[in-house]
mmCIF file of C-alpha atoms and ligand atoms in Angstrom:
data_model
loop_
_atom_site.group_PDB
_atom_site.id
_atom_site.type_symbol
_atom_site.label_atom_id
_atom_site.label_comp_id
_atom_site.label_asym_id
_atom_site.label_seq_id
_atom_site.Cartn_x
_atom_site.Cartn_y
_atom_site.Cartn_z
ATOM 1 C CA MET A 1 186.353 15.496 -113.423
ATOM 2 C CA LEU A 2 186.761 19.124 -114.844
ATOM 3 C CA PHE A 3 184.363 21.931 -115.166
ATOM 4 C CA ARG A 4 185.508 24.228 -117.964
ATOM 5 C CA ASP A 5 184.317 27.858 -118.437
ATOM 6 C CA ALA A 6 181.799 28.199 -115.704
ATOM 7 C CA LEU A 7 180.883 31.202 -113.564
ATOM 8 C CA LEU A 8 182.112 31.142 -110.294
ATOM 9 C CA ASP A 9 181.461 34.572 -108.105
ATOM 10 C CA GLY A 10 181.359 36.538 -111.303
ATOM 11 C CA GLN A 11 184.437 35.121 -112.935
ATOM 12 C CA ARG A 12 184.882 32.759 -115.543
ATOM 13 C CA VAL A 13 186.928 29.888 -114.289
ATOM 14 C CA ASP A 14 188.017 26.166 -114.711
ATOM 15 C CA LEU A 15 187.877 23.660 -112.053
ATOM 16 C CA ARG A 16 189.130 20.530 -111.449
ATOM 17 C CA VAL A 17 187.858 17.676 -108.731
ATOM 18 C CA VAL A 18 190.599 15.221 -107.711
ATOM 19 C CA GLY A 19 188.987 12.545 -105.798
ATOM 20 C CA ALA A 20 187.181 14.198 -103.108
ATOM 21 C CA THR A 21 188.857 17.953 -103.272
ATOM 22 C CA ILE A 22 188.989 20.599 -105.355
ATOM 23 C CA GLY A 23 192.493 19.958 -106.961
ATOM 24 C CA ALA A 24 192.743 23.614 -108.858
ATOM 25 C CA VAL A 25 190.428 26.943 -109.647
ATOM 26 C CA ALA A 26 192.075 28.723 -112.603
ATOM 27 C CA PRO A 27 190.741 31.482 -115.255
ATOM 28 C CA ALA A 28 188.835 30.347 -118.092
ATOM 29 C CA GLY A 29 191.108 28.551 -120.703
ATOM 30 C CA ALA A 30 194.127 27.612 -118.112
ATOM 31 C CA LEU A 31 193.286 24.069 -117.327
ATOM 32 C CA GLN A 32 193.101 21.454 -120.216
ATOM 33 C CA PRO A 33 191.220 18.081 -120.108
ATOM 34 C CA LEU A 34 193.246 15.170 -118.882
ATOM 35 C CA PRO A 35 193.025 11.696 -121.154
ATOM 36 C CA GLY A 36 189.322 10.372 -119.867
ATOM 37 C CA GLU A 37 188.326 13.093 -117.825
ATOM 38 C CA ASP A 38 184.794 13.872 -117.327
ATOM 39 C CA VAL A 39 184.420 17.444 -118.742
ATOM 40 C CA SER A 40 181.610 19.784 -117.887
ATOM 41 C CA LEU A 41 181.254 23.121 -120.255
ATOM 42 C CA GLY A 42 179.848 26.581 -119.142
ATOM 43 C CA GLY A 43 176.984 26.856 -116.432
ATOM 44 C CA MET A 44 177.541 28.239 -112.844
ATOM 45 C CA LEU A 45 179.409 26.776 -109.735
ATOM 46 C CA THR A 46 178.348 27.421 -106.249
ATOM 47 C CA PRO A 47 178.638 26.277 -102.714
ATOM 48 C CA PRO A 48 175.566 24.139 -101.702
ATOM 49 C CA SER A 49 172.186 26.299 -100.548
ATOM 50 C CA ALA A 50 171.245 26.169 -96.903
ATOM 51 C CA GLU A 51 167.815 26.296 -95.608
ATOM 52 C CA PRO A 52 167.411 28.731 -92.567
ATOM 53 C CA HIS A 53 163.456 28.039 -91.905
ATOM 54 C CA VAL A 54 161.420 24.892 -92.722
ATOM 55 C CA HIS A 55 159.208 23.087 -90.035
ATOM 56 C CA LEU A 56 160.046 19.335 -90.734
ATOM 57 C CA ASP A 57 157.572 18.158 -88.213
ATOM 58 C CA ALA A 58 154.601 19.538 -89.997
ATOM 59 C CA VAL A 59 155.746 18.695 -93.894
ATOM 60 C CA LEU A 60 153.337 16.522 -96.095
ATOM 61 C CA LEU A 61 150.235 16.900 -93.525
ATOM 62 C CA GLY A 62 148.272 19.581 -95.662
ATOM 63 C CA GLU A 63 146.732 16.165 -97.361
ATOM 64 C CA ARG A 64 145.840 14.409 -93.949
ATOM 65 C CA VAL A 65 143.806 17.406 -93.005
ATOM 66 C CA PRO A 66 142.930 19.820 -95.966
ATOM 67 C CA ASN A 67 143.233 23.579 -95.293
ATOM 68 C CA VAL A 68 139.894 24.640 -97.042
ATOM 69 C CA SER A 69 140.294 28.436 -96.221
ATOM 70 C CA GLY A 70 143.678 28.038 -97.146
ATOM 71 C CA THR A 71 144.127 30.733 -93.654
ATOM 72 C CA LEU A 72 146.636 30.895 -91.486
ATOM 73 C CA ARG A 73 143.633 30.541 -88.427
ATOM 74 C CA GLU A 74 142.625 27.390 -90.210
ATOM 75 C CA GLY A 75 146.269 26.087 -90.543
ATOM 76 C CA ILE A 76 146.847 26.485 -86.720
ATOM 77 C CA ALA A 77 143.544 24.599 -85.996
ATOM 78 C CA ASN A 78 144.772 21.788 -88.033
ATOM 79 C CA TRP A 79 147.763 21.565 -86.816
ATOM 80 C CA ALA A 80 146.524 21.657 -83.445
ATOM 81 C CA SER A 81 144.124 18.463 -84.137
ATOM 82 C CA LEU A 82 146.906 16.566 -85.879
ATOM 83 C CA ARG A 83 149.959 17.006 -83.301
ATOM 84 C CA PRO A 84 148.655 14.426 -80.717
ATOM 85 C CA THR A 85 148.401 11.955 -83.407
ATOM 86 C CA LEU A 86 151.870 12.190 -84.252
ATOM 87 C CA THR A 87 154.158 9.146 -83.598
ATOM 88 C CA HIS A 88 158.290 9.013 -83.914
ATOM 89 C CA GLU A 89 158.025 6.617 -87.205
ATOM 90 C CA ASP A 90 155.582 9.199 -88.918
ATOM 91 C CA VAL A 91 157.401 12.422 -88.112
ATOM 92 C CA LEU A 92 160.856 10.744 -89.196
ATOM 93 C CA GLU A 93 159.500 9.381 -92.371
ATOM 94 C CA ARG A 94 157.844 12.194 -93.685
ATOM 95 C CA ALA A 95 161.055 14.348 -92.663
ATOM 96 C CA ARG A 96 163.346 12.303 -94.357
ATOM 97 C CA THR A 97 161.218 12.269 -97.395
ATOM 98 C CA VAL A 98 161.797 16.017 -97.532
ATOM 99 C CA VAL A 99 165.208 16.071 -96.581
ATOM 100 C CA GLY A 100 165.793 13.872 -99.735
ATOM 101 C CA TRP A 101 163.862 16.792 -101.888
ATOM 102 C CA TYR A 102 166.303 19.077 -100.404
ATOM 103 C CA GLU A 103 169.290 17.334 -101.260
ATOM 104 C CA LYS A 104 168.259 16.635 -104.807
ATOM 105 C CA HIS A 105 168.004 20.517 -105.173
ATOM 106 C CA GLY A 106 171.705 20.871 -103.525
ATOM 107 C CA THR A 107 170.604 22.083 -99.998
ATOM 108 C CA LEU A 108 173.009 20.145 -97.780
ATOM 109 C CA ARG A 109 172.316 22.068 -94.222
ATOM 110 C CA ILE A 110 169.130 22.640 -93.129
ATOM 111 C CA ARG A 111 167.530 24.569 -89.917
ATOM 112 C CA THR A 112 164.089 23.163 -88.390
ATOM 113 C CA HIS A 113 162.084 24.551 -86.298
ATOM 114 C CA VAL A 114 159.997 21.761 -83.733
ATOM 115 C CA ASP A 115 157.014 22.534 -82.150
ATOM 116 C CA THR A 116 157.849 21.884 -78.469
ATOM 117 C CA GLY A 117 154.231 21.105 -77.623
ATOM 118 C CA SER A 118 155.161 17.447 -79.413
ATOM 119 C CA ARG A 119 157.882 15.706 -77.375
ATOM 120 C CA VAL A 120 157.743 13.221 -79.973
ATOM 121 C CA ALA A 121 158.378 15.177 -82.892
ATOM 122 C CA VAL A 122 161.198 16.987 -80.999
ATOM 123 C CA GLU A 123 162.395 13.384 -80.006
ATOM 124 C CA ALA A 124 162.111 12.223 -83.750
ATOM 125 C CA LEU A 125 163.821 15.522 -85.189
ATOM 126 C CA LEU A 126 166.766 15.096 -82.839
ATOM 127 C CA ALA A 127 166.900 11.551 -83.646
ATOM 128 C CA LEU A 128 166.907 12.640 -87.360
ATOM 129 C CA ARG A 129 169.798 15.196 -86.707
ATOM 130 C CA ALA A 130 171.888 12.169 -85.712
ATOM 131 C CA GLU A 131 171.030 10.082 -88.635
ATOM 132 C CA LEU A 132 171.683 12.662 -91.324
ATOM 133 C CA THR A 133 175.379 13.285 -90.169
ATOM 134 C CA GLY A 134 177.956 13.270 -92.727
ATOM 135 C CA ARG A 135 175.117 13.672 -95.252
ATOM 136 C CA VAL A 136 173.149 17.005 -94.208
ATOM 137 C CA GLU A 137 173.777 19.146 -91.526
ATOM 138 C CA LEU A 138 170.515 19.174 -89.631
ATOM 139 C CA GLN A 139 169.975 21.998 -86.754
ATOM 140 C CA VAL A 140 166.895 21.937 -84.728
ATOM 141 C CA VAL A 141 165.053 25.055 -83.081
ATOM 142 C CA ALA A 142 162.837 24.466 -80.205
ATOM 143 C CA PHE A 143 159.894 26.348 -81.155
ATOM 144 C CA PRO A 144 156.694 26.738 -78.929
ATOM 145 C CA GLN A 145 153.945 27.047 -81.675
ATOM 146 C CA GLU A 146 151.486 28.192 -78.885
ATOM 147 C CA GLY A 147 153.418 30.538 -76.991
ATOM 148 C CA ILE A 148 155.117 29.841 -73.605
ATOM 149 C CA LEU A 149 152.947 31.831 -71.381
ATOM 150 C CA ARG A 150 149.670 31.324 -72.638
ATOM 151 C CA ALA A 151 148.772 28.468 -70.800
ATOM 152 C CA PRO A 152 150.331 26.211 -67.976
ATOM 153 C CA GLY A 153 152.966 23.378 -69.313
ATOM 154 C CA ARG A 154 154.291 25.156 -72.374
ATOM 155 C CA ARG A 155 157.159 26.920 -70.782
ATOM 156 C CA GLN A 156 158.232 23.568 -69.245
ATOM 157 C CA ALA A 157 158.011 21.781 -72.427
ATOM 158 C CA TRP A 158 160.002 24.162 -74.153
ATOM 159 C CA GLU A 159 162.709 23.970 -71.464
ATOM 160 C CA ASP A 160 162.506 20.336 -71.962
ATOM 161 C CA ALA A 161 163.081 20.608 -75.500
ATOM 162 C CA VAL A 162 166.125 22.724 -75.090
ATOM 163 C CA ALA A 163 167.353 20.453 -72.380
ATOM 164 C CA LEU A 164 167.445 17.488 -74.950
ATOM 165 C CA GLY A 165 170.013 19.134 -77.328
ATOM 166 C CA CYS A 166 168.213 21.584 -79.639
ATOM 167 C CA ASP A 167 170.538 23.958 -81.355
ATOM 168 C CA ALA A 168 168.785 27.188 -80.791
ATOM 169 C CA VAL A 169 165.908 28.667 -78.574
ATOM 170 C CA GLY A 170 162.661 29.751 -80.571
ATOM 171 C CA ALA A 171 159.710 31.779 -79.468
ATOM 172 C CA ILE A 172 156.641 33.681 -80.960
ATOM 173 C CA PRO A 173 156.221 36.852 -79.195
ATOM 174 C CA HIS A 174 153.336 38.329 -81.279
ATOM 175 C CA PHE A 175 151.220 35.275 -80.226
ATOM 176 C CA GLU A 176 151.389 35.609 -76.464
ATOM 177 C CA ARG A 177 148.468 37.188 -74.850
ATOM 178 C CA THR A 178 149.659 40.705 -74.127
ATOM 179 C CA THR A 179 152.436 42.839 -75.795
ATOM 180 C CA GLU A 180 154.651 42.611 -71.982
ATOM 181 C CA GLU A 181 154.298 39.111 -72.185
ATOM 182 C CA GLY A 182 155.572 38.984 -75.590
ATOM 183 C CA TRP A 183 158.585 41.267 -74.739
ATOM 184 C CA GLN A 184 158.875 38.672 -71.215
ATOM 185 C CA SER A 185 159.146 35.645 -74.124
ATOM 186 C CA VAL A 186 161.869 37.260 -75.952
ATOM 187 C CA LYS A 187 163.791 37.890 -72.822
ATOM 188 C CA MET A 188 163.296 34.188 -71.491
ATOM 189 C CA ALA A 189 164.318 32.953 -74.881
ATOM 190 C CA PHE A 190 167.760 34.578 -74.527
ATOM 191 C CA ASP A 191 168.200 33.809 -70.958
ATOM 192 C CA LEU A 192 167.332 29.977 -71.929
ATOM 193 C CA ALA A 193 169.898 30.187 -74.996
ATOM 194 C CA GLU A 194 172.592 31.733 -72.316
ATOM 195 C CA ARG A 195 171.990 28.850 -70.067
ATOM 196 C CA HIS A 196 172.566 26.014 -72.610
ATOM 197 C CA GLY A 197 175.184 27.967 -74.904
ATOM 198 C CA ALA A 198 172.314 27.709 -77.841
ATOM 199 C CA ARG A 199 171.760 30.174 -80.538
ATOM 200 C CA VAL A 200 168.271 32.303 -80.953
ATOM 201 C CA ASP A 201 165.744 31.987 -83.714
ATOM 202 C CA LEU A 202 162.581 33.600 -83.324
ATOM 203 C CA HIS A 203 159.042 33.895 -85.007
ATOM 204 C CA CYS A 204 158.982 37.401 -84.757
ATOM 205 C CA ASP A 205 156.300 39.665 -85.702
ATOM 206 C CA GLU A 206 154.606 37.449 -88.093
ATOM 207 C CA THR A 207 151.625 39.634 -88.516
ATOM 208 C CA ASP A 208 149.919 42.576 -90.283
ATOM 209 C CA ASP A 209 149.816 44.566 -87.130
ATOM 210 C CA PRO A 210 151.796 47.376 -87.376
ATOM 211 C CA GLY A 211 151.757 48.033 -83.335
ATOM 212 C CA SER A 212 153.781 44.354 -83.415
ATOM 213 C CA ARG A 213 157.138 45.632 -81.958
ATOM 214 C CA ASN A 214 159.106 42.798 -80.565
ATOM 215 C CA LEU A 215 161.865 42.969 -83.015
ATOM 216 C CA GLU A 216 163.328 46.104 -81.535
ATOM 217 C CA VAL A 217 163.340 44.142 -78.227
ATOM 218 C CA VAL A 218 164.982 41.331 -79.807
ATOM 219 C CA CYS A 219 167.646 43.737 -81.137
ATOM 220 C CA ALA A 220 168.620 45.421 -77.763
ATOM 221 C CA GLN A 221 168.734 41.993 -76.076
ATOM 222 C CA THR A 222 171.048 41.165 -78.772
ATOM 223 C CA LEU A 223 173.215 43.566 -78.086
ATOM 224 C CA ASP A 224 173.164 43.947 -74.383
ATOM 225 C CA ARG A 225 174.025 40.332 -74.134
ATOM 226 C CA GLY A 226 176.531 40.287 -76.935
ATOM 227 C CA PHE A 227 174.670 37.787 -78.968
ATOM 228 C CA GLY A 228 175.420 39.597 -82.781
ATOM 229 C CA GLY A 229 175.820 36.838 -85.358
ATOM 230 C CA ARG A 230 173.671 34.042 -83.307
ATOM 231 C CA VAL A 231 170.262 35.479 -83.714
ATOM 232 C CA VAL A 232 167.677 34.961 -86.517
ATOM 233 C CA ALA A 233 164.297 36.803 -86.661
ATOM 234 C CA GLY A 234 162.236 34.963 -89.046
ATOM 235 C CA HIS A 235 159.208 36.325 -90.795
ATOM 236 C CA CYS A 236 159.031 40.399 -89.462
ATOM 237 C CA THR A 237 156.171 40.864 -91.496
ATOM 238 C CA ALA A 238 154.820 43.641 -89.172
ATOM 239 C CA MET A 239 157.699 45.714 -90.935
ATOM 240 C CA HIS A 240 155.782 45.814 -94.007
ATOM 241 C CA SER A 241 153.023 47.748 -92.220
ATOM 242 C CA TYR A 242 155.188 49.797 -89.955
ATOM 243 C CA PRO A 243 155.113 53.819 -90.473
ATOM 244 C CA ASN A 244 158.204 54.530 -92.379
ATOM 245 C CA PRO A 245 160.170 56.589 -89.692
ATOM 246 C CA TYR A 246 159.677 53.803 -87.175
ATOM 247 C CA ALA A 247 160.839 51.034 -90.191
ATOM 248 C CA ALA A 248 163.800 53.161 -90.503
ATOM 249 C CA LYS A 249 164.846 52.927 -86.829
ATOM 250 C CA VAL A 250 164.344 49.557 -86.427
ATOM 251 C CA VAL A 251 166.143 48.446 -89.709
ATOM 252 C CA GLU A 252 169.053 50.451 -88.688
ATOM 253 C CA LEU A 253 169.036 48.706 -84.935
ATOM 254 C CA VAL A 254 168.822 45.214 -87.242
ATOM 255 C CA ALA A 255 172.069 46.111 -88.956
ATOM 256 C CA ALA A 256 173.785 47.400 -85.583
ATOM 257 C CA ALA A 257 172.733 44.460 -84.039
ATOM 258 C CA GLY A 258 174.059 41.581 -86.240
ATOM 259 C CA VAL A 259 170.493 39.850 -86.110
ATOM 260 C CA GLN A 260 169.739 38.212 -89.243
ATOM 261 C CA VAL A 261 166.176 38.528 -90.476
ATOM 262 C CA VAL A 262 164.957 35.452 -92.878
ATOM 263 C CA ALA A 263 161.967 36.277 -95.288
ATOM 264 C CA ASN A 264 159.441 33.239 -95.932
ATOM 265 C CA PRO A 265 157.836 34.931 -98.960
ATOM 266 C CA LEU A 266 156.025 31.628 -100.096
ATOM 267 C CA ASP A 267 154.130 31.448 -96.786
ATOM 268 C CA ASN A 268 153.824 35.195 -95.868
ATOM 269 C CA VAL A 269 152.562 36.060 -99.378
ATOM 270 C CA VAL A 270 149.414 33.760 -98.773
ATOM 271 C CA LEU A 271 149.155 33.903 -95.315
ATOM 272 C CA GLN A 272 149.203 37.508 -94.368
ATOM 273 C CA GLY A 273 147.100 40.394 -95.731
ATOM 274 C CA ARG A 274 144.015 38.144 -94.727
ATOM 275 C CA TYR A 275 142.262 40.876 -92.901
ATOM 276 C CA ASP A 276 142.684 43.496 -95.743
ATOM 277 C CA SER A 277 139.852 44.074 -97.912
ATOM 278 C CA TYR A 278 141.525 45.931 -100.991
ATOM 279 C CA PRO A 279 144.335 47.324 -101.457
ATOM 280 C CA ARG A 280 145.742 43.934 -99.849
ATOM 281 C CA ARG A 281 149.253 44.335 -98.248
ATOM 282 C CA ARG A 282 151.993 41.913 -99.147
ATOM 283 C CA GLY A 283 153.128 40.341 -96.216
ATOM 284 C CA ILE A 284 156.800 40.743 -96.713
ATOM 285 C CA THR A 285 159.486 41.865 -94.675
ATOM 286 C CA ARG A 286 161.655 45.210 -96.049
ATOM 287 C CA VAL A 287 164.356 43.291 -97.864
ATOM 288 C CA ASP A 288 165.437 46.305 -100.044
ATOM 289 C CA ALA A 289 165.687 48.423 -96.614
ATOM 290 C CA LEU A 290 167.584 45.871 -94.576
ATOM 291 C CA TRP A 291 170.106 45.120 -97.381
ATOM 292 C CA ALA A 292 170.754 49.052 -97.474
ATOM 293 C CA ALA A 293 171.285 49.391 -94.048
ATOM 294 C CA GLY A 294 173.705 46.503 -94.333
ATOM 295 C CA ALA A 295 171.684 43.984 -92.279
ATOM 296 C CA SER A 296 172.079 40.116 -93.343
ATOM 297 C CA VAL A 297 168.944 38.752 -94.890
ATOM 298 C CA GLY A 298 168.053 35.012 -95.484
ATOM 299 C CA ILE A 299 165.490 33.224 -97.431
ATOM 300 C CA GLY A 300 163.447 30.300 -96.205
ATOM 301 C CA HIS A 301 161.077 28.103 -97.704
ATOM 302 C CA ASP A 302 159.017 27.278 -94.247
ATOM 303 C CA SER A 303 156.632 24.934 -95.286
ATOM 304 C CA VAL A 304 156.296 22.284 -97.651
ATOM 305 C CA MET A 305 152.671 20.657 -97.903
ATOM 306 C CA ASP A 306 152.206 21.478 -94.461
ATOM 307 C CA PRO A 307 148.656 22.836 -92.775
ATOM 308 C CA TRP A 308 149.863 25.933 -93.736
ATOM 309 C CA TYR A 309 150.806 25.763 -97.172
ATOM 310 C CA ARG A 310 149.707 23.246 -99.314
ATOM 311 C CA LEU A 311 152.276 23.633 -102.221
ATOM 312 C CA GLY A 312 155.978 23.577 -101.889
ATOM 313 C CA THR A 313 158.626 21.267 -103.443
ATOM 314 C CA ALA A 314 161.719 22.080 -100.926
ATOM 315 C CA ASN A 315 163.500 23.848 -103.959
ATOM 316 C CA LEU A 316 164.818 27.088 -102.477
ATOM 317 C CA LEU A 317 164.519 28.626 -106.030
ATOM 318 C CA ASP A 318 161.142 28.765 -105.640
ATOM 319 C CA ALA A 319 161.256 30.942 -102.454
ATOM 320 C CA ALA A 320 163.803 32.940 -104.009
ATOM 321 C CA TYR A 321 161.480 33.616 -107.081
ATOM 322 C CA MET A 322 158.713 34.534 -105.203
ATOM 323 C CA LEU A 323 160.628 37.039 -103.018
ATOM 324 C CA VAL A 324 161.888 38.686 -106.440
ATOM 325 C CA HIS A 325 158.255 39.459 -107.344
ATOM 326 C CA VAL A 326 156.410 40.063 -104.202
ATOM 327 C CA ALA A 327 159.330 42.174 -102.881
ATOM 328 C CA GLN A 328 159.909 43.893 -106.343
ATOM 329 C CA LEU A 329 163.496 43.041 -106.284
ATOM 330 C CA THR A 330 163.645 42.394 -110.316
ATOM 331 C CA GLY A 331 166.523 44.583 -110.793
ATOM 332 C CA GLU A 332 169.623 42.844 -112.668
ATOM 333 C CA VAL A 333 171.890 43.343 -109.543
ATOM 334 C CA GLU A 334 169.095 42.277 -106.993
ATOM 335 C CA MET A 335 168.101 39.222 -108.556
ATOM 336 C CA ALA A 336 171.691 38.117 -108.751
ATOM 337 C CA ARG A 337 171.963 39.038 -104.979
ATOM 338 C CA VAL A 338 168.791 36.993 -104.206
ATOM 339 C CA PHE A 339 170.489 33.977 -105.964
ATOM 340 C CA ARG A 340 173.773 34.261 -104.148
ATOM 341 C CA THR A 341 171.845 34.463 -100.615
ATOM 342 C CA LEU A 342 170.718 30.713 -101.071
ATOM 343 C CA HIS A 343 174.252 30.028 -101.050
ATOM 344 C CA HIS A 344 175.916 32.679 -98.950
ATOM 345 C CA GLU A 345 173.903 34.598 -96.275
ATOM 346 C CA ASN A 346 171.326 31.304 -95.613
ATOM 347 C CA HIS A 347 174.674 29.776 -94.381
ATOM 348 C CA LEU A 348 174.894 32.236 -91.411
ATOM 349 C CA PRO A 349 172.823 30.358 -88.957
ATOM 350 C CA PHE A 350 175.259 27.298 -89.255
ATOM 351 C CA GLY A 351 178.152 29.599 -89.503
ATOM 352 C CA ALA A 352 180.330 30.714 -92.525
ATOM 353 C CA ALA A 353 179.544 29.312 -96.197
ATOM 354 C CA PRO A 354 181.609 26.770 -97.461
ATOM 355 C CA THR A 355 184.362 28.307 -99.862
ATOM 356 C CA ILE A 356 185.184 27.118 -103.203
ATOM 357 C CA ALA A 357 188.875 26.952 -103.366
ATOM 358 C CA ALA A 358 191.859 24.676 -104.256
ATOM 359 C CA GLY A 359 192.483 22.367 -101.290
ATOM 360 C CA GLN A 360 188.583 22.587 -100.229
ATOM 361 C CA PRO A 361 186.182 19.421 -100.296
ATOM 362 C CA ALA A 362 184.487 19.103 -103.592
ATOM 363 C CA THR A 363 181.128 19.637 -102.131
ATOM 364 C CA LEU A 364 179.445 22.237 -104.809
ATOM 365 C CA LEU A 365 176.757 22.944 -107.116
ATOM 366 C CA TRP A 366 176.788 22.864 -110.673
ATOM 367 C CA TYR A 367 174.036 24.634 -112.743
ATOM 368 C CA SER A 368 173.379 24.284 -116.213
ATOM 369 C CA ALA A 369 172.136 27.882 -116.329
ATOM 370 C CA SER A 370 174.456 30.447 -117.717
ATOM 371 C CA ASP A 371 174.060 33.186 -114.797
ATOM 372 C CA PRO A 372 171.953 33.676 -111.652
ATOM 373 C CA ILE A 373 169.032 35.341 -113.494
ATOM 374 C CA GLU A 374 168.319 32.296 -115.822
ATOM 375 C CA ALA A 375 168.627 29.719 -112.745
ATOM 376 C CA LEU A 376 165.837 31.683 -111.388
ATOM 377 C CA ARG A 377 164.011 31.878 -114.216
ATOM 378 C CA THR A 378 164.399 28.124 -114.825
ATOM 379 C CA ARG A 379 164.416 26.903 -111.323
ATOM 380 C CA ALA A 380 165.932 23.862 -112.599
ATOM 381 C CA CYS A 381 168.093 21.428 -110.229
ATOM 382 C CA PRO A 382 171.528 21.646 -110.296
ATOM 383 C CA ARG A 383 173.850 18.762 -110.007
ATOM 384 C CA VAL A 384 174.934 18.095 -106.809
ATOM 385 C CA TYR A 385 178.443 17.091 -105.861
ATOM 386 C CA ARG A 386 179.320 15.605 -102.136
ATOM 387 C CA ASP A 387 183.042 15.162 -101.648
ATOM 388 C CA GLY A 388 183.720 14.706 -105.227
ATOM 389 C CA VAL A 389 180.508 12.383 -105.992
ATOM 390 C CA GLN A 390 177.331 13.391 -107.646
ATOM 391 C CA VAL A 391 174.626 12.946 -105.223
ATOM 392 C CA GLY A 392 171.877 10.762 -106.324
ATOM 393 C CA VAL A 393 173.854 9.003 -109.377
ATOM 394 C CA GLN A 394 174.698 5.434 -108.423
ATOM 395 C CA VAL A 395 178.404 4.931 -109.014
ATOM 396 C CA GLY A 396 178.830 2.391 -111.986
ATOM 397 C CA ALA A 397 175.227 3.577 -113.423
HETATM 398 ZN ZN1 ZN B 401 157.821 29.194 -89.565
#
């Protein structure tokens, strides 16, 4: 199989796949087709994309109990009513369906949160992780949706979920009862992660309240405990509303600590700003400022047809498309960077992004779009190859 004159990391190249491996990468025009070789002309080659933030336990539940108002409050209430009704098979079935959608869009690594308030959901997603081995790399975050200090039993369920083998420890400090308890929950999450050798991935300051200041505590803990590179802070929407001098301090701290901020623009643009009249704020973290400080930013889809967000396709290009709009990242270089994030920075929760080079596995995406902006504009599915075989295409078909 030969890709001729494809864009790869800003260069036009020819790339030959031999069996399951990338046989050669050379400047465009250097490789000639062999007799009978399957040739694709033009387009773009990238590593697979990675999803840093989704809730697979809740996917496809949005139609079961409709969120009439479309608000975060009603979403939380609906999830609380559905949670006791979940069964192992139900969670597995819905999560499997959506993983298939991700795969079709070229996403071969997925980090899912799981509400530790449902042991059923925790066990189902850990079982799915094993089932997907060799196909999609799944990481599971032990996420206490309703906090760990608000009521008896929640801390224990959260600790039990981590002990069952979750990859990362979650928390929701802005949802705890007091500011101090929020900070305490952050420290407890790091303690638990240290005990289990796990990573940390917090829902952090997902509010429009400029007084919600947990991210600085996450950064300080990361620095003090040497956790740099193993911590994700999701949402961080309060940063949008911080006074500028304080935001500047926190952004610098995020970069220094090596904490990755994951923006979830699809959910946050509709769930935040709900207590505003007009003008109505955008619930999105400060991506341009984080980039300028040298901090790492990821882009998550967060919800796929769940109680909080009734839409969603598991196409990360949709999340990227929303981000360039609401964060006003429509400069040429900015749009290209947003596209690149899906295939590079989004892999950081799993380690490094896969590289496309001779001798590496032929696991890659081919977009028919001629450049990143065209890929964002059309949001068309790429062709997905795993070890040289096109995903979703039957051999001999
Ligand atoms: Zn989330």
